[in-house]
Amino acid sequence: MQLEQQEDQAQFKLKNASASIKERRRRGLTWYPVTITQEDIGFGGKVVLELERPAHRQDLHLFQVGAAAALFSSAPGYSGPDRPVVSGVVTRVRRNKLLLATTKEALPDWVLDGSTLNGSTLGIDLTFDEVSYREMNQALSAVMAAHGNRLAELRDVLLGAKAARFREPQADDLFYPSALNDSQLAAVRHVVTAQDVAIIHGPPGTGKTTTLVQAILETVRRERRVLVCAPSNTAVDLLTEKLAERGVNVIRLGNPSRVSELLLKHTLDAGVMAHASYAKMHAMRQTAEQHRETASERVRNFGFEERQRRQWLREEARTLRQAADDLERFMTEDVLESVQVITCTLVGASHRHIRHLGFETVFIDEAAQALEPGCWIPIAKGQRLVLAGDHHQLPPTVKSEKAAREGLRETLFEKCIQRQPNTARMLTTQYRMHAHIMGFSSEKFYGGQLVAHASVRHADLAAYDSRFNSPRFNDPRFAPDLPVEFIDTAGCGFQELAIPESRSTANPEEAHLLLERLAQLLAPLQTPCEPTDPDQRPLTIGVIAPYRAQINYLKDAIEDSAVLNDLLLQRRLSVGTVDSFQGQERDIIAITLTRSNPQGEIGFLSDIRRMNVGMTRARRKLLLVGDSSTLCRHPFFGELLAYVKGVGGYRTAHEVARLN
């Protein structure tokens, strides 16, 4: 963990230390200039600022909800490494505006002087997040020191030193009616009967989130309050929305990344604002602020009585702020006391409002993508643990290669499922993919146990729209009967190009071949015939590449294709890395494997879990383009090619060219 923190901090400093404001802005780490368009007092009496950048500034940026940031001034005397800043957390981002919840009760003069409509000297920087590392290190220390308590028992079970215990199932274990399938119901029963730990193993498209929500409902029926966590804000938001839709009294702790009316209603802030005592607290804060402003008014000369009055106003303001803070704490505890479920990120489980709370059961979703130190933060609060995820999909992000080699990339989910296999129940019916798209992943990663549900088993492009069966397109070029297709570029001379500046790789000829094939596939939809079902949603396409340079090339090339560019503008076609498609699905997924070299080097492609994620995003058609002579030096791609040939989906680039 220390290696990872050092590497993360070093990378952050390297990017920022000598960079100018212009360079930081180009990298998306800075907004400059900004003006203060609104100033409010938030919870705890801290200043909340609305900051706006010029409307013509459309630079891409990395600001997001929950990010640590600092306001600075570029005015003379305020530059250099020791410049004064106002630190805070970003709580909202909207195009050219963001909200910064500061750590200050009053703003320094340089902030007030720097925000002018004409020629602002203020800017805002993203800063390094020390909090997450501090909390993870504290959690690790607590786990290592645990002895003779429940945390020590859970540690020993999770790491395989003690056997996990389960009680005998009862006929009335499940209360809530549901339409879950057999493997999903088995997983929920498994959670209910677990005394230490239970794992819901959810391969792609098997309804993991639906099953997890059902397990939480059953648990809430038996317990007063549960804690539900995930490593990402997006996953926490999704679970919060799903639970709220099922009528659960849920509070989302922290700042949601999604902005929906349903989700905002279930934030802690909204709960406190709806409390009967909120108006009283708000009035106290307003009066305190009025007293503070009055005491700070500039008067050229004033005597002893005026000085005494100002001192009284300041003391009164301080007393009112303290009373308002006490009332806020009472309201917060009152809100949290009545909820059934508290949701937050892993680090959010250390939030000051729930530090003192304990939970009978802790749920962690996306556990196979979570760093182990982060998982121990919520685990320390619970008596029982439920993990959900899939260790055959994306691993956690680790910036230090040395830390990864020494074990940081191995998750608690993996350790437990390997050392205590009886703790896991795998979901086996998938509702996303055609059976041929599912087949290879099922055999390679899931022991051949996945079964395609009848609703998707034969759902190819022809089943989507009758135009794919039109006699006009009934030739090998359009192949609606091929849910999986591999176009082999071996021998075509499509050599990869290294981009030294970015350590990235592109393969322009392979990119063009993929886009031409994609345009061929979509040609039937350009005919005026009516679709099979006029009410069904539009066809969606995802184009995936393992390298940023190839993605950039694809985006540029798509602009030259009227059909594909139109789909891009309609947001029916998207281009990105595997990571950007995690948790998503598309009717057609087209993957350019990019690597083609005499040395047989495949780089990122050797991470077969990423390939599993990429291929299983497809619902009706999976199109792969690559050089078998390079790829098949790795056994995984040799097996993949053999599978594609077995389902009749293998074609050479020369064959495709002859059909044009």
XYZ file of C-alpha atoms in Angstrom:
660
model
C 0.000 0.000 0.000
C 2.862 2.356 0.796
C 4.486 1.566 -2.558
C 1.220 2.404 -4.309
C 0.815 5.667 -2.405
C 4.387 6.713 -3.204
C 3.934 5.923 -6.905
C 0.558 7.667 -7.084
C 1.947 10.755 -5.374
C 5.078 10.746 -7.554
C 2.989 10.571 -10.734
C 0.766 13.387 -9.515
C 3.744 15.610 -8.613
C 5.494 14.811 -11.879
C 2.463 16.010 -13.795
C 2.063 19.198 -11.764
C 5.374 20.312 -10.244
C 6.812 22.325 -13.106
C 3.698 22.600 -15.239
C 2.362 26.044 -16.043
C -1.282 26.947 -15.562
C -1.750 26.563 -19.318
C -0.235 23.068 -19.268
C -2.251 21.966 -16.215
C -5.381 23.275 -17.903
C -4.526 21.306 -21.049
C -4.142 18.140 -18.949
C -7.564 18.707 -17.389
C -6.176 19.335 -13.887
C -6.990 23.055 -13.656
C -9.786 25.507 -14.381
C -8.424 29.014 -14.931
C -9.633 31.675 -14.659
C -12.697 31.159 -12.468
C -15.068 33.608 -10.810
C -17.105 33.081 -7.655
C -20.733 33.286 -8.733
C -22.269 32.247 -5.416
C -21.186 31.834 -1.801
C -23.162 29.805 0.739
C -22.692 28.361 4.194
C -22.838 24.562 4.140
C -23.145 21.950 6.872
C -20.683 22.532 9.681
C -20.595 26.252 8.937
C -18.088 25.773 6.111
C -18.137 27.997 3.022
C -19.453 26.461 -0.213
C -18.445 28.262 -3.425
C -19.947 28.086 -6.888
C -17.133 28.661 -9.391
C -17.549 29.395 -13.077
C -15.019 29.324 -15.907
C -15.508 31.363 -19.115
C -18.192 29.944 -21.400
C -15.755 29.670 -24.324
C -13.530 27.347 -22.264
C -14.536 23.849 -23.350
C -11.260 22.102 -22.438
C -11.653 18.491 -21.359
C -11.048 18.090 -17.631
C -10.772 15.485 -14.849
C -12.880 17.257 -12.208
C -15.565 15.019 -10.721
C -17.761 14.803 -7.649
C -15.749 13.794 -4.583
C -12.395 14.979 -5.977
C -10.062 16.967 -3.702
C -9.337 20.432 -5.093
C -7.824 23.770 -4.073
C -8.601 27.370 -5.012
C -5.509 29.480 -5.793
C -4.611 32.968 -7.008
C -2.199 33.892 -9.817
C -1.881 37.470 -8.560
C 1.642 38.785 -7.816
C 2.860 37.527 -4.461
C 0.634 34.450 -4.448
C 2.612 32.145 -6.753
C 5.200 29.462 -6.030
C 5.069 26.190 -4.057
C 4.132 27.939 -0.792
C 1.256 29.946 -2.245
C -1.875 30.111 -0.050
C -4.811 27.933 -1.121
C -8.354 27.186 0.017
C -8.797 23.400 0.020
C -12.063 21.537 -0.370
C -14.036 18.823 -2.136
C -15.901 19.108 -5.440
C -19.599 18.412 -4.791
C -21.081 19.198 -8.197
C -19.833 19.635 -11.774
C -21.898 21.167 -14.606
C -20.141 22.023 -17.886
C -18.566 25.359 -16.916
C -19.624 25.455 -13.250
C -18.672 23.479 -10.168
C -19.352 23.597 -6.433
C -16.436 23.501 -3.988
C -17.229 22.651 -0.352
C -14.276 24.290 1.436
C -12.729 23.605 4.832
C -13.000 27.311 5.780
C -15.626 29.160 7.820
C -14.555 32.451 6.239
C -12.680 33.282 3.038
C -9.290 35.034 3.134
C -8.978 38.468 1.549
C -6.958 37.244 -1.453
C -9.940 35.124 -2.561
C -12.391 38.014 -2.296
C -9.986 40.364 -4.088
C -9.198 37.896 -6.872
C -12.723 37.121 -8.083
C -13.736 39.911 -10.415
C -15.846 39.668 -13.518
C -13.125 41.401 -15.518
C -9.755 39.695 -15.194
C -10.125 37.135 -12.390
C -6.838 35.886 -10.905
C -8.440 32.805 -9.317
C -8.134 29.229 -10.498
C -8.864 25.763 -9.117
C -6.505 22.767 -9.149
C -7.147 19.088 -8.547
C -5.006 18.019 -5.570
C -3.595 14.702 -4.380
C -6.049 12.708 -2.259
C -4.281 11.757 0.975
C -7.495 10.811 2.772
C -8.090 7.503 0.990
C -4.581 6.261 1.708
C -4.751 7.357 5.331
C -8.012 5.489 5.872
C -6.761 2.348 4.108
C -3.540 2.329 6.131
C -5.482 2.744 9.373
C -7.797 -0.116 8.361
C -4.826 -2.387 7.607
C -3.246 -1.558 10.976
C -6.510 -2.404 12.754
C -6.845 -5.741 10.919
C -3.241 -6.756 11.613
C -3.608 -5.862 15.292
C -7.021 -7.533 15.744
C -7.022 -10.285 18.360
C -9.865 -12.029 20.160
C -12.596 -9.964 18.499
C -14.990 -10.297 15.561
C -12.639 -8.517 13.149
C -9.940 -11.099 13.910
C -12.437 -13.922 13.237
C -13.555 -12.415 9.930
C -9.920 -11.903 8.896
C -9.125 -15.564 9.577
C -12.202 -16.758 7.662
C -11.593 -14.494 4.654
C -7.938 -15.548 4.421
C -8.720 -19.242 4.816
C -7.372 -19.893 8.320
C -10.848 -20.778 9.654
C -13.765 -22.470 7.928
C -16.763 -20.301 7.059
C -19.960 -21.320 8.866
C -23.501 -21.620 7.518
C -26.710 -22.470 9.329
C -29.204 -24.961 7.957
C -31.641 -23.359 5.491
C -35.285 -23.065 6.520
C -38.420 -23.272 4.367
C -39.398 -19.695 5.287
C -35.943 -18.159 4.725
C -37.101 -16.065 1.759
C -39.926 -13.608 2.321
C -40.009 -11.135 -0.567
C -41.650 -12.339 -3.783
C -39.329 -12.205 -6.805
C -38.892 -13.460 -10.334
C -35.347 -14.679 -9.739
C -34.111 -17.824 -11.472
C -32.872 -20.897 -9.603
C -29.199 -19.891 -9.383
C -30.138 -16.376 -8.234
C -32.470 -17.732 -5.551
C -29.748 -20.146 -4.431
C -27.360 -17.204 -4.058
C -29.887 -15.234 -1.974
C -30.506 -18.265 0.298
C -26.744 -18.658 0.606
C -26.466 -15.043 1.824
C -29.290 -15.513 4.333
C -27.743 -18.647 5.865
C -24.130 -17.389 6.011
C -22.801 -16.706 9.495
C -19.441 -15.251 8.463
C -19.100 -14.534 4.736
C -21.005 -15.225 1.510
C -19.974 -14.489 -2.079
C -22.287 -13.803 -5.025
C -20.227 -14.591 -8.124
C -21.875 -12.843 -11.060
C -20.497 -13.504 -14.575
C -21.486 -11.031 -17.341
C -25.223 -10.655 -17.950
C -26.329 -12.930 -15.106
C -28.198 -10.300 -13.059
C -25.727 -9.785 -10.219
C -27.142 -6.399 -9.202
C -30.730 -7.722 -9.203
C -29.661 -10.673 -7.035
C -27.678 -8.462 -4.663
C -30.621 -6.098 -4.187
C -32.865 -9.078 -3.380
C -30.304 -10.353 -0.850
C -30.201 -6.901 0.787
C -34.015 -6.857 1.010
C -34.035 -10.243 2.739
C -31.299 -9.114 5.121
C -33.057 -5.849 5.995
C -36.134 -7.876 6.989
C -34.053 -9.556 9.705
C -31.728 -6.744 10.737
C -32.184 -3.182 11.880
C -29.662 -1.552 9.560
C -27.103 -2.701 6.985
C -24.128 -1.070 5.266
C -23.807 -1.362 1.465
C -20.533 -0.296 -0.205
C -18.707 -0.387 -3.534
C -15.335 0.976 -4.705
C -16.892 3.324 -7.286
C -19.448 6.122 -6.886
C -21.295 4.859 -9.967
C -21.893 1.423 -8.418
C -23.020 2.982 -5.118
C -25.454 5.254 -6.974
C -26.926 2.336 -8.937
C -27.531 0.267 -5.799
C -29.051 3.274 -4.022
C -31.497 3.839 -6.897
C -32.432 0.144 -7.105
C -33.072 -0.074 -3.355
C -35.075 3.172 -3.348
C -37.229 1.821 -6.197
C -38.016 -1.218 -4.028
C -39.243 1.035 -1.204
C -36.209 0.685 1.077
C -35.445 3.590 3.429
C -31.902 4.219 2.148
C -29.430 7.041 2.705
C -26.597 7.703 0.234
C -23.581 8.923 2.216
C -21.135 11.119 0.324
C -21.630 12.915 -2.953
C -23.472 11.089 -5.740
C -21.894 11.117 -9.190
C -25.248 10.614 -10.881
C -27.614 13.522 -10.607
C -31.153 12.213 -10.590
C -34.102 13.432 -8.571
C -34.589 9.976 -7.059
C -30.980 9.747 -5.942
C -30.768 13.276 -4.557
C -33.844 12.581 -2.397
C -31.864 9.840 -0.670
C -28.686 11.753 0.148
C -27.861 12.539 3.766
C -28.084 16.259 2.993
C -31.648 15.823 1.742
C -32.548 13.794 4.833
C -31.245 16.508 7.117
C -32.981 19.274 5.130
C -36.283 17.412 5.448
C -35.889 17.146 9.237
C -38.330 19.080 11.433
C -35.472 20.998 13.086
C -33.772 22.101 9.879
C -35.516 25.501 9.682
C -34.368 26.323 13.206
C -30.766 25.385 12.396
C -30.838 27.375 9.157
C -32.143 30.457 11.002
C -29.311 30.143 13.550
C -26.731 30.030 10.771
C -28.235 33.031 8.988
C -28.282 35.101 12.205
C -24.677 34.077 12.964
C -23.609 35.153 9.486
C -25.421 38.509 9.854
C -23.671 39.112 13.194
C -20.302 38.227 11.635
C -20.853 40.604 8.699
C -21.998 43.435 10.981
C -18.950 42.961 13.211
C -16.674 43.146 10.160
C -18.159 46.294 8.591
C -15.566 48.924 7.916
C -15.972 52.103 9.928
C -13.331 54.824 9.822
C -13.442 55.660 13.550
C -15.235 53.990 16.409
C -14.871 54.141 20.192
C -14.967 51.797 23.165
C -18.728 51.069 22.977
C -18.597 50.153 19.295
C -15.621 47.882 19.981
C -17.542 46.166 22.782
C -20.606 45.760 20.550
C -18.515 44.181 17.814
C -16.906 41.804 20.278
C -20.358 40.800 21.545
C -21.561 40.223 17.960
C -18.557 37.966 17.222
C -19.093 35.947 20.408
C -22.806 35.682 19.686
C -22.061 34.531 16.129
C -19.657 31.892 17.492
C -22.242 30.690 20.032
C -24.971 30.475 17.372
C -22.672 28.578 14.992
C -21.820 26.109 17.755
C -25.512 25.624 18.610
C -26.310 25.122 14.912
C -23.505 22.539 14.624
C -24.833 20.671 17.673
C -28.345 20.704 16.220
C -27.009 19.490 12.868
C -25.250 16.565 14.581
C -28.489 15.667 16.369
C -30.477 15.792 13.101
C -27.866 13.709 11.277
C -27.893 11.021 13.981
C -31.688 11.076 14.009
C -31.826 10.539 10.230
C -29.264 7.724 10.303
C -31.016 6.103 13.265
C -34.190 5.535 11.256
C -32.737 4.244 7.951
C -32.631 0.602 6.866
C -29.650 0.866 4.536
C -26.657 3.211 4.401
C -24.790 3.245 1.065
C -21.318 4.701 0.458
C -17.955 4.046 -1.147
C -15.373 1.913 0.673
C -13.483 4.972 1.923
C -16.845 6.639 2.637
C -17.418 3.983 5.324
C -14.951 5.957 7.468
C -17.168 9.065 7.237
C -17.388 10.959 10.512
C -21.168 10.538 10.657
C -20.961 6.722 10.818
C -17.583 6.164 12.482
C -19.321 5.126 15.690
C -21.910 2.855 14.047
C -21.747 -0.936 13.846
C -23.635 -3.206 11.434
C -24.625 -6.842 11.589
C -24.059 -7.241 7.832
C -21.806 -5.366 5.406
C -22.315 -5.769 1.633
C -19.515 -4.927 -0.843
C -20.399 -4.818 -4.536
C -17.715 -4.804 -7.278
C -15.487 -6.493 -4.691
C -13.347 -8.086 -7.413
C -12.373 -4.549 -8.553
C -11.605 -3.260 -5.064
C -8.180 -2.970 -3.445
C -8.036 -5.205 -0.374
C -7.009 -2.378 2.013
C -10.131 -0.436 0.979
C -12.392 -3.407 1.735
C -11.194 -3.644 5.338
C -12.595 -0.157 6.103
C -16.277 -1.263 6.010
C -15.535 -4.872 7.093
C -14.261 -3.550 10.436
C -17.775 -2.227 11.103
C -19.602 -5.517 10.544
C -20.317 -8.889 12.091
C -20.959 -10.589 8.747
C -19.828 -9.917 5.165
C -21.333 -10.386 1.698
C -19.109 -9.867 -1.357
C -20.419 -9.571 -4.926
C -18.445 -9.424 -8.155
C -16.529 -11.431 -10.730
C -12.770 -12.000 -10.505
C -12.669 -12.943 -14.200
C -13.508 -9.378 -15.213
C -11.559 -6.121 -14.682
C -9.073 -6.133 -11.781
C -8.479 -3.103 -9.536
C -6.322 -0.296 -10.901
C -2.808 -0.387 -9.416
C -0.350 2.323 -10.479
C 2.797 0.803 -8.968
C 3.967 -2.265 -10.897
C 6.088 -3.307 -7.916
C 3.073 -3.075 -5.598
C 1.059 -5.133 -8.095
C 3.757 -7.823 -8.296
C 3.981 -7.992 -4.518
C 0.272 -8.693 -4.165
C -1.770 -5.486 -4.188
C -3.598 -6.495 -7.382
C -4.856 -9.713 -5.742
C -8.202 -8.856 -4.203
C -9.854 -10.055 -1.035
C -12.609 -11.457 -3.284
C -10.058 -13.680 -5.074
C -8.378 -14.799 -1.850
C -11.649 -15.825 -0.265
C -13.136 -17.566 -3.316
C -9.902 -19.567 -3.783
C -9.335 -20.465 -0.132
C -12.992 -20.875 0.862
C -14.772 -22.061 -2.327
C -17.859 -23.095 -0.336
C -18.548 -19.406 0.412
C -19.422 -18.665 -3.248
C -22.524 -19.213 -5.335
C -22.222 -18.499 -9.057
C -25.111 -17.171 -11.116
C -25.415 -19.362 -14.203
C -28.234 -17.999 -16.395
C -27.242 -15.034 -18.527
C -29.745 -12.645 -20.171
C -27.479 -10.578 -22.442
C -25.742 -12.563 -25.175
C -26.426 -14.917 -28.026
C -25.274 -18.425 -27.042
C -22.291 -18.302 -29.441
C -21.035 -15.006 -27.979
C -21.311 -16.469 -24.490
C -19.807 -19.867 -25.341
C -16.081 -19.134 -25.297
C -16.159 -17.133 -22.065
C -18.294 -19.782 -20.413
C -15.787 -22.520 -21.247
C -12.638 -20.494 -20.586
C -13.600 -18.641 -17.411
C -16.694 -20.247 -15.879
C -16.237 -23.983 -16.267
C -18.834 -24.216 -19.028
C -21.618 -23.550 -16.508
C -23.253 -20.514 -18.149
C -26.578 -21.029 -19.909
C -28.091 -18.494 -22.308
C -31.693 -17.699 -21.391
C -34.272 -18.543 -24.065
C -34.892 -14.825 -24.668
C -31.302 -14.300 -25.899
C -30.112 -17.751 -26.933
C -30.732 -17.176 -30.659
C -31.012 -13.368 -30.623
C -28.761 -12.401 -33.540
C -29.046 -9.415 -35.884
C -31.610 -11.185 -38.076
C -33.852 -11.678 -35.045
C -33.502 -7.965 -34.256
C -34.675 -6.687 -37.646
C -36.177 -8.468 -40.654
C -34.120 -6.289 -43.022
C -31.065 -8.380 -42.156
C -32.875 -11.311 -43.824
C -33.683 -9.377 -46.995
C -32.798 -11.360 -50.176
C -30.816 -8.344 -51.320
C -28.391 -8.872 -48.448
C -28.495 -12.657 -48.373
C -24.819 -13.104 -49.216
C -21.664 -13.750 -47.132
C -20.764 -10.067 -46.848
C -23.493 -9.300 -44.347
C -23.523 -12.613 -42.420
C -26.418 -11.915 -40.040
C -26.198 -15.601 -39.087
C -22.701 -15.129 -37.631
C -23.060 -13.826 -34.056
C -19.276 -14.248 -33.630
C -16.910 -13.313 -36.443
C -13.102 -13.153 -36.513
C -11.419 -11.472 -39.496
C -7.789 -12.568 -39.676
C -5.313 -10.022 -41.075
C -2.303 -12.392 -40.985
C -0.257 -12.013 -44.144
C -1.876 -8.706 -45.121
C 1.022 -6.545 -44.003
C -1.136 -4.553 -41.568
C 1.775 -3.680 -39.267
C 1.245 -1.828 -36.008
C 2.731 1.649 -35.537
C 4.309 2.638 -32.225
C 3.624 6.177 -30.955
C 6.736 6.845 -28.795
C 5.417 10.063 -27.229
C 2.501 8.243 -25.614
C 3.856 4.676 -25.443
C 0.798 3.705 -27.415
C 0.147 1.669 -30.560
C -2.053 2.070 -33.622
C -2.851 -0.056 -36.676
C -4.506 2.203 -39.274
C -5.153 -0.478 -41.910
C -6.765 -2.783 -39.364
C -8.904 0.122 -38.114
C -10.138 0.819 -41.665
C -10.935 -2.874 -42.225
C -12.993 -3.004 -39.034
C -14.961 0.139 -39.929
C -15.584 -1.086 -43.500
C -16.898 -4.377 -42.135
C -19.078 -2.517 -39.647
C -20.541 -0.375 -42.430
C -21.271 -3.565 -44.417
C -23.090 -5.080 -41.444
C -25.254 -1.983 -41.045
C -26.057 -1.635 -44.761
C -29.398 -3.516 -44.522
C -30.696 -0.878 -42.107
C -30.311 1.769 -44.824
C -33.144 0.148 -46.847
C -36.669 1.595 -46.472
C -38.260 -1.645 -45.159
C -40.012 -1.540 -41.809
C -38.122 -3.117 -38.872
C -39.428 -6.316 -37.302
C -40.637 -4.443 -34.234
C -41.136 -0.692 -34.810
C -41.270 -0.080 -31.055
C -37.952 -1.673 -30.143
C -34.987 0.489 -29.194
C -32.427 1.554 -31.819
C -29.465 -0.702 -32.564
C -26.373 0.241 -30.525
C -22.733 -0.310 -31.450
C -19.528 -0.247 -29.418
C -16.056 -0.092 -30.972
C -13.267 -1.188 -28.644
C -9.475 -0.899 -28.959
C -6.811 -1.704 -26.358
C -4.720 1.411 -27.132
C -5.511 5.113 -26.968
C -3.687 5.793 -30.264
C -5.926 3.284 -32.069
C -9.032 4.801 -30.475
C -8.032 8.272 -31.658
C -7.430 6.953 -35.169
C -10.830 5.212 -35.202
C -12.612 8.385 -34.094
C -10.997 10.378 -36.878
C -11.800 7.688 -39.484
C -15.443 7.464 -38.378
C -15.903 11.120 -39.350
C -15.192 10.104 -42.961
C -18.034 7.554 -42.955
C -21.462 9.170 -43.347
C -23.284 6.143 -41.884
C -20.994 5.659 -38.872
C -20.565 9.358 -38.131
C -24.349 9.791 -38.108
C -24.615 6.975 -35.551
C -21.867 8.614 -33.496
C -23.750 11.924 -33.441
C -26.920 10.073 -32.390
C -24.925 8.460 -29.540
C -25.794 5.024 -30.873
C -22.125 4.344 -31.626
C -19.359 4.798 -29.053
C -15.611 4.224 -29.176
C -13.391 3.481 -26.189
C -11.196 1.127 -24.193
C -12.511 -2.007 -22.493
C -12.537 -0.140 -19.165
C -14.928 2.484 -20.537
C -17.446 -0.254 -21.431
C -17.324 -2.036 -18.060
C -20.861 -2.676 -16.812
C -22.359 -1.743 -20.207
C -23.661 -3.662 -23.222
C -24.245 -3.040 -26.943
C -26.051 -4.918 -29.722
C -22.834 -5.005 -31.751
C -19.335 -4.971 -30.290
C -16.433 -4.576 -32.729
C -12.906 -5.056 -31.346
C -9.707 -4.172 -33.159
C -6.945 -6.169 -31.476
C -4.322 -3.840 -33.049
C -1.115 -5.775 -32.333
C 0.709 -7.095 -35.393
C 4.482 -7.590 -35.241
C 7.098 -10.259 -36.033
C 8.077 -10.550 -32.360
C 4.619 -11.747 -31.316
C 4.357 -9.054 -28.609
C 0.751 -8.392 -27.570
C 1.144 -6.038 -24.575
C -2.180 -5.205 -22.879
C -3.909 -8.070 -24.701
C -2.190 -10.568 -22.406
C -4.598 -9.427 -19.668
C -7.229 -11.981 -20.650
C -9.720 -10.651 -18.097
C -9.975 -7.458 -20.131
C -10.669 -9.527 -23.234
C -13.399 -11.353 -21.337
C -15.028 -8.032 -20.457
C -14.725 -6.681 -24.003
C -16.222 -9.734 -25.715
C -19.104 -10.117 -23.266
C -20.411 -6.571 -23.839
C -22.018 -7.824 -27.108
C -25.664 -8.847 -27.270
C -26.191 -9.878 -30.926
C -22.904 -9.610 -32.813
C -19.244 -9.829 -31.786
C -16.791 -8.750 -34.479
C -13.067 -9.299 -33.886
C -10.299 -8.132 -36.227
C -6.698 -9.148 -35.603
C -3.482 -10.804 -36.766
C -3.522 -14.472 -35.770
C 0.224 -14.894 -36.440
C 0.943 -12.366 -33.666
C -1.961 -13.088 -31.324
C -1.730 -16.874 -31.268
C 1.702 -16.804 -29.653
C -0.471 -16.482 -26.536
C -2.464 -19.669 -25.785
C -5.637 -17.713 -24.945
C -5.948 -16.364 -28.488
C -5.137 -19.756 -29.950
C -8.094 -21.188 -28.020
C -10.288 -18.248 -29.039
C -9.474 -18.764 -32.719
C -10.217 -22.496 -32.455
C -13.594 -21.668 -30.881
C -14.512 -19.156 -33.597
C -13.624 -21.692 -36.285
C -15.790 -24.229 -34.468
C -18.860 -21.962 -34.701
C -18.128 -21.090 -38.349
C -17.154 -17.480 -37.736
C -13.548 -17.430 -38.999
C -12.723 -15.482 -42.185
C -9.552 -14.024 -43.617
C -9.180 -10.383 -44.563
C -8.503 -11.550 -48.146
C -11.937 -13.257 -48.251
C -13.647 -10.091 -47.023
C -11.732 -7.991 -49.576
C -12.832 -10.261 -52.430
C -16.483 -9.752 -51.432
C -16.251 -5.967 -51.754
